[in-house]
Amino acid sequence: MALWLTSSQLGIRREIQITNFHTDQKFTEYTIEIFLDDIKWHVKKRYSEFAEFHEELIKQIPSIDAKSLPPKKILNNNSPDFIHRRRSALDNYLKYLFKFFTANSMQLPECFVKFLDFHLYEVHGIVRKLAEELFLNGEKLLSTTGKKAFSISPLQMHAITRRIKLAEPPCDSNDPVKDLSHVFDFLCYVKYVQIVGNPDSFGTSTIKTQFLSFDVSFFKSVEELEKLFCKTETLDLSYNLLETTIDHLQHLHFLQNLNLSNNHLHDVSDFNARVGNIRSLDLSCNELITTDGLSRLYSLITLNLSSNKLDSIKNIESLGSLPCLENLSLKNNPLTRIVDYRIRIFAVFHNRAKDVWLDGQMPDQRELDRAAVISAMTRAKQNEAAQATMLVKKVLSPTKPIPLSSSLLRQKSNTNMKSMHIASSCPSNLLIIEKQPDVVLDTTSSDTTLSTDETNIS
């Protein structure tokens, strides 16, 4: 992002040059390229526009050499030799202005800003232009009925974010209409916002707006925020009094880093469905009691859970399934008071314990050895429990009936007839089991007596 600072800084590129020109029958147009740091853009100007600009400039800054602009020529001003000489002279004139403003640590005058399109590509120019627009139309936009969204570009949001970090007064020009406070007053009250990006380079510059970072915390009253053509990679939603997770995060397909710190979140059960491809997640200073909803964030590398309400190793065991996790912070949680807390945490990761940094420190060999013992014991108990569960299920599962041959069926039929004959002569205190006709229970005795038909017959 282009930024002009009043003090010259080492390593900041500031260059201007006329790279080309185009001549037709009436006039010649010169192509001017401007470099600020890593940003480049170009404008096209005629000599008459140079003359108007210079006249306005020397009115604002009398110390500028009035003869620095090459003089106007009436006759034979379209000859190739003259155009080349004028191009070189205009190039020197622009370089002289750049050196003048840099040497005197001056803010760029408004006529210079508009002449070279600084109001489209440079931080101060963008913010001043937006401040002027909101000063003139802000109240009308806020009083509009219905859900008509205020449209703003990622470039403008990025410029506001950069401008607020500079150690400069809100009004850096002599015009109070362009005061930065007009922007913040409007953003504080606007309710419906639409951030409209563009997948292409902005204007004639090399600025890619979809890759610009910006802060949305300026919107204090916003109810709906829509982003179009934004490839958001980093999103900071800290200090927003959030109690539940944010809807529509799943639509940010390029999101890599998410900061939800210093909110009031207590449940992250659906995080994998919302931010499945995230690499860095900051959930510090919330009210979490478990991490179950984070167990399927398979791309997660850095996780900050410090200053929550995690009070048991069991509550973070689900993190052991994260194959890429390398940095984990659990500081200021109740579980950190558990004896051998670090060792027990490393045991959760089993064979990956050596790859995980806990609270900013990598494990030492002693911690790894003891964690391996705990991990082996835990797995052994889990295997025993699994085998016991399988055995119980096998015992309780119904047995399948065994098909009988025709001879066995006839034999069983004869046996049933014998049992019926014997049962008719048995006393009333004998109970016949219908499902097992060959077994008789004596219900009068304290001990159960089993007798086969063969015994009764004999």
mmCIF file of C-alpha atoms in Angstrom, residues 241-440:
data_model
loop_
_atom_site.group_PDB
_atom_site.id
_atom_site.type_symbol
_atom_site.label_atom_id
_atom_site.label_comp_id
_atom_site.label_asym_id
_atom_site.label_seq_id
_atom_site.Cartn_x
_atom_site.Cartn_y
_atom_site.Cartn_z
ATOM 1 C CA LEU A 241 -18.446 -9.586 23.530
ATOM 2 C CA LEU A 242 -19.265 -12.651 21.414
ATOM 3 C CA GLU A 243 -21.101 -15.428 23.263
ATOM 4 C CA THR A 244 -21.620 -17.805 20.331
ATOM 5 C CA THR A 245 -19.627 -18.571 17.219
ATOM 6 C CA ILE A 246 -20.056 -16.350 14.172
ATOM 7 C CA ASP A 247 -22.335 -17.433 11.338
ATOM 8 C CA HIS A 248 -21.161 -17.606 7.714
ATOM 9 C CA LEU A 249 -17.481 -18.152 8.515
ATOM 10 C CA GLN A 250 -17.705 -21.254 6.329
ATOM 11 C CA HIS A 251 -17.988 -18.949 3.300
ATOM 12 C CA LEU A 252 -14.480 -17.559 3.897
ATOM 13 C CA HIS A 253 -12.751 -20.275 1.911
ATOM 14 C CA PHE A 254 -9.290 -18.686 2.160
ATOM 15 C CA LEU A 255 -9.401 -18.042 5.916
ATOM 16 C CA GLN A 256 -6.153 -19.159 7.585
ATOM 17 C CA ASN A 257 -5.918 -17.169 10.831
ATOM 18 C CA LEU A 258 -8.821 -16.426 13.181
ATOM 19 C CA ASN A 259 -8.619 -14.392 16.387
ATOM 20 C CA LEU A 260 -11.607 -14.757 18.750
ATOM 21 C CA SER A 261 -9.781 -13.818 21.927
ATOM 22 C CA ASN A 262 -11.260 -11.719 24.736
ATOM 23 C CA ASN A 263 -14.887 -12.646 24.114
ATOM 24 C CA HIS A 264 -17.420 -14.704 26.115
ATOM 25 C CA LEU A 265 -17.395 -17.956 24.119
ATOM 26 C CA HIS A 266 -18.258 -21.092 26.075
ATOM 27 C CA ASP A 267 -19.070 -23.550 23.277
ATOM 28 C CA VAL A 268 -17.053 -24.454 20.173
ATOM 29 C CA SER A 269 -18.871 -27.677 19.326
ATOM 30 C CA ASP A 270 -19.432 -26.808 15.642
ATOM 31 C CA PHE A 271 -16.083 -25.258 14.774
ATOM 32 C CA ASN A 272 -15.012 -27.959 12.346
ATOM 33 C CA ALA A 273 -18.051 -27.232 10.161
ATOM 34 C CA ARG A 274 -17.306 -23.485 10.141
ATOM 35 C CA VAL A 275 -13.526 -23.151 9.849
ATOM 36 C CA GLY A 276 -12.335 -26.578 8.776
ATOM 37 C CA ASN A 277 -9.195 -25.377 6.943
ATOM 38 C CA ILE A 278 -7.924 -22.917 9.532
ATOM 39 C CA ARG A 279 -4.231 -22.988 10.519
ATOM 40 C CA SER A 280 -4.082 -20.584 13.475
ATOM 41 C CA LEU A 281 -6.830 -20.108 16.080
ATOM 42 C CA ASP A 282 -6.763 -17.790 19.096
ATOM 43 C CA LEU A 283 -9.462 -18.553 21.692
ATOM 44 C CA SER A 284 -7.676 -17.072 24.673
ATOM 45 C CA CYS A 285 -9.567 -15.168 27.385
ATOM 46 C CA ASN A 286 -12.921 -16.862 26.856
ATOM 47 C CA GLU A 287 -15.057 -19.213 28.984
ATOM 48 C CA LEU A 288 -14.376 -22.614 27.402
ATOM 49 C CA ILE A 289 -14.680 -25.751 29.540
ATOM 50 C CA THR A 290 -14.004 -28.326 26.812
ATOM 51 C CA THR A 291 -12.297 -28.594 23.422
ATOM 52 C CA ASP A 292 -14.453 -31.313 21.877
ATOM 53 C CA GLY A 293 -15.460 -29.122 18.944
ATOM 54 C CA LEU A 294 -11.842 -28.659 17.861
ATOM 55 C CA SER A 295 -10.967 -32.320 17.352
ATOM 56 C CA ARG A 296 -11.515 -32.241 13.569
ATOM 57 C CA LEU A 297 -9.569 -29.105 12.679
ATOM 58 C CA TYR A 298 -6.986 -31.233 10.922
ATOM 59 C CA SER A 299 -5.047 -28.288 9.403
ATOM 60 C CA LEU A 300 -4.615 -26.474 12.730
ATOM 61 C CA ILE A 301 -0.982 -25.654 13.582
ATOM 62 C CA THR A 302 -1.259 -23.029 16.336
ATOM 63 C CA LEU A 303 -3.920 -23.029 19.070
ATOM 64 C CA ASN A 304 -4.136 -20.541 21.939
ATOM 65 C CA LEU A 305 -6.500 -21.619 24.745
ATOM 66 C CA SER A 306 -4.942 -19.639 27.565
ATOM 67 C CA SER A 307 -7.117 -17.985 30.234
ATOM 68 C CA ASN A 308 -10.177 -20.199 29.863
ATOM 69 C CA LYS A 309 -11.954 -22.554 32.310
ATOM 70 C CA LEU A 310 -10.379 -25.876 31.313
ATOM 71 C CA ASP A 311 -10.008 -27.794 34.583
ATOM 72 C CA SER A 312 -9.340 -31.391 33.514
ATOM 73 C CA ILE A 313 -6.944 -33.243 31.233
ATOM 74 C CA LYS A 314 -9.968 -35.144 29.949
ATOM 75 C CA ASN A 315 -11.405 -31.898 28.603
ATOM 76 C CA ILE A 316 -8.520 -31.471 26.166
ATOM 77 C CA GLU A 317 -7.923 -35.117 25.175
ATOM 78 C CA SER A 318 -9.674 -34.480 21.857
ATOM 79 C CA LEU A 319 -6.709 -32.329 20.785
ATOM 80 C CA GLY A 320 -4.580 -35.455 20.537
ATOM 81 C CA SER A 321 -6.259 -36.251 17.207
ATOM 82 C CA LEU A 322 -4.956 -33.086 15.513
ATOM 83 C CA PRO A 323 -2.163 -34.306 13.192
ATOM 84 C CA CYS A 324 -0.596 -30.890 12.449
ATOM 85 C CA LEU A 325 -0.785 -29.148 15.828
ATOM 86 C CA GLU A 326 2.634 -27.784 16.830
ATOM 87 C CA ASN A 327 1.967 -24.871 19.196
ATOM 88 C CA LEU A 328 -0.475 -25.131 22.100
ATOM 89 C CA SER A 329 -0.991 -22.585 24.869
ATOM 90 C CA LEU A 330 -2.963 -23.513 28.009
ATOM 91 C CA LYS A 331 -1.644 -20.900 30.419
ATOM 92 C CA ASN A 332 -3.897 -19.582 33.190
ATOM 93 C CA ASN A 333 -6.312 -22.510 33.055
ATOM 94 C CA PRO A 334 -7.270 -24.451 36.230
ATOM 95 C CA LEU A 335 -5.769 -27.663 34.806
ATOM 96 C CA THR A 336 -2.274 -26.157 34.929
ATOM 97 C CA ARG A 337 -2.349 -26.706 38.709
ATOM 98 C CA ILE A 338 -2.558 -30.490 38.240
ATOM 99 C CA VAL A 339 0.546 -32.424 39.316
ATOM 100 C CA ASP A 340 2.749 -33.245 36.304
ATOM 101 C CA TYR A 341 0.460 -31.132 34.128
ATOM 102 C CA ARG A 342 2.903 -30.854 31.209
ATOM 103 C CA ILE A 343 3.658 -34.585 31.189
ATOM 104 C CA ARG A 344 -0.031 -35.480 31.148
ATOM 105 C CA ILE A 345 -0.666 -33.063 28.282
ATOM 106 C CA PHE A 346 2.184 -34.527 26.227
ATOM 107 C CA ALA A 347 0.808 -38.022 26.893
ATOM 108 C CA VAL A 348 -2.388 -37.010 25.089
ATOM 109 C CA PHE A 349 -0.409 -36.656 21.850
ATOM 110 C CA HIS A 350 1.225 -40.131 22.137
ATOM 111 C CA ASN A 351 3.951 -40.472 19.472
ATOM 112 C CA ARG A 352 3.614 -36.816 18.385
ATOM 113 C CA ALA A 353 4.536 -35.407 21.805
ATOM 114 C CA LYS A 354 8.041 -34.445 20.648
ATOM 115 C CA ASP A 355 6.558 -32.205 17.915
ATOM 116 C CA VAL A 356 4.323 -30.132 20.204
ATOM 117 C CA TRP A 357 5.414 -26.941 21.964
ATOM 118 C CA LEU A 358 3.375 -26.359 25.121
ATOM 119 C CA ASP A 359 3.092 -22.831 26.524
ATOM 120 C CA GLY A 360 6.017 -21.720 24.398
ATOM 121 C CA GLN A 361 8.386 -24.526 25.496
ATOM 122 C CA MET A 362 9.317 -27.752 23.773
ATOM 123 C CA PRO A 363 9.305 -30.970 25.851
ATOM 124 C CA ASP A 364 12.564 -32.213 27.371
ATOM 125 C CA GLN A 365 13.624 -35.868 27.321
ATOM 126 C CA ARG A 366 12.426 -36.528 30.876
ATOM 127 C CA GLU A 367 8.946 -35.273 30.012
ATOM 128 C CA LEU A 368 8.885 -37.343 26.838
ATOM 129 C CA ASP A 369 9.913 -40.540 28.665
ATOM 130 C CA ARG A 370 7.296 -40.160 31.393
ATOM 131 C CA ALA A 371 4.645 -39.145 28.870
ATOM 132 C CA ALA A 372 5.401 -42.313 26.871
ATOM 133 C CA VAL A 373 4.810 -44.465 29.977
ATOM 134 C CA ILE A 374 1.480 -42.767 30.719
ATOM 135 C CA SER A 375 0.489 -43.051 27.068
ATOM 136 C CA ALA A 376 1.277 -46.801 27.014
ATOM 137 C CA MET A 377 -0.722 -47.404 30.206
ATOM 138 C CA THR A 378 -3.647 -45.419 28.838
ATOM 139 C CA ARG A 379 -3.664 -47.389 25.609
ATOM 140 C CA ALA A 380 -3.482 -50.686 27.499
ATOM 141 C CA LYS A 381 -6.507 -49.710 29.586
ATOM 142 C CA GLN A 382 -8.347 -48.640 26.468
ATOM 143 C CA ASN A 383 -7.612 -51.994 24.798
ATOM 144 C CA GLU A 384 -8.809 -53.927 27.869
ATOM 145 C CA ALA A 385 -11.970 -51.867 28.010
ATOM 146 C CA ALA A 386 -12.590 -52.440 24.308
ATOM 147 C CA GLN A 387 -12.136 -56.220 24.671
ATOM 148 C CA ALA A 388 -14.462 -56.314 27.678
ATOM 149 C CA THR A 389 -17.079 -54.391 25.754
ATOM 150 C CA MET A 390 -16.854 -56.787 22.833
ATOM 151 C CA LEU A 391 -17.206 -59.785 25.178
ATOM 152 C CA VAL A 392 -20.298 -58.340 26.832
ATOM 153 C CA LYS A 393 -21.871 -57.650 23.462
ATOM 154 C CA LYS A 394 -21.129 -61.210 22.357
ATOM 155 C CA VAL A 395 -22.704 -62.705 25.479
ATOM 156 C CA LEU A 396 -25.794 -60.538 25.287
ATOM 157 C CA SER A 397 -26.337 -60.991 21.568
ATOM 158 C CA PRO A 398 -29.114 -63.589 20.711
ATOM 159 C CA THR A 399 -27.888 -66.981 19.401
ATOM 160 C CA LYS A 400 -28.928 -67.986 15.941
ATOM 161 C CA PRO A 401 -31.226 -71.084 15.693
ATOM 162 C CA ILE A 402 -29.484 -74.241 14.482
ATOM 163 C CA PRO A 403 -31.361 -76.011 11.658
ATOM 164 C CA LEU A 404 -32.365 -79.572 12.517
ATOM 165 C CA SER A 405 -32.528 -82.536 10.169
ATOM 166 C CA SER A 406 -35.805 -84.419 9.617
ATOM 167 C CA SER A 407 -34.671 -87.395 11.752
ATOM 168 C CA LEU A 408 -33.834 -85.092 14.647
ATOM 169 C CA LEU A 409 -37.205 -83.410 14.297
ATOM 170 C CA ARG A 410 -38.975 -86.811 14.535
ATOM 171 C CA GLN A 411 -36.875 -87.731 17.590
ATOM 172 C CA LYS A 412 -37.722 -84.394 19.241
ATOM 173 C CA SER A 413 -41.402 -84.964 18.495
ATOM 174 C CA ASN A 414 -41.320 -88.387 20.257
ATOM 175 C CA THR A 415 -39.500 -86.877 23.210
ATOM 176 C CA ASN A 416 -42.136 -84.144 23.507
ATOM 177 C CA MET A 417 -44.877 -86.779 23.597
ATOM 178 C CA LYS A 418 -43.104 -88.557 26.489
ATOM 179 C CA SER A 419 -42.738 -85.296 28.384
ATOM 180 C CA MET A 420 -46.433 -84.545 28.004
ATOM 181 C CA HIS A 421 -47.354 -87.999 29.358
ATOM 182 C CA ILE A 422 -45.082 -87.643 32.390
ATOM 183 C CA ALA A 423 -46.234 -84.106 33.095
ATOM 184 C CA SER A 424 -49.846 -85.253 33.356
ATOM 185 C CA SER A 425 -48.955 -87.531 36.273
ATOM 186 C CA CYS A 426 -46.650 -85.012 38.026
ATOM 187 C CA PRO A 427 -47.806 -83.209 41.184
ATOM 188 C CA SER A 428 -48.920 -79.570 40.913
ATOM 189 C CA ASN A 429 -45.753 -78.260 42.477
ATOM 190 C CA LEU A 430 -43.765 -79.124 39.331
ATOM 191 C CA LEU A 431 -43.514 -76.433 36.643
ATOM 192 C CA ILE A 432 -43.022 -77.573 33.044
ATOM 193 C CA ILE A 433 -40.708 -75.417 30.914
ATOM 194 C CA GLU A 434 -42.287 -75.233 27.469
ATOM 195 C CA LYS A 435 -39.197 -73.995 25.648
ATOM 196 C CA GLN A 436 -37.174 -76.878 27.135
ATOM 197 C CA PRO A 437 -39.613 -79.826 27.455
ATOM 198 C CA ASP A 438 -36.822 -82.121 28.586
ATOM 199 C CA VAL A 439 -36.232 -80.120 31.810
ATOM 200 C CA VAL A 440 -38.451 -80.071 34.907
#
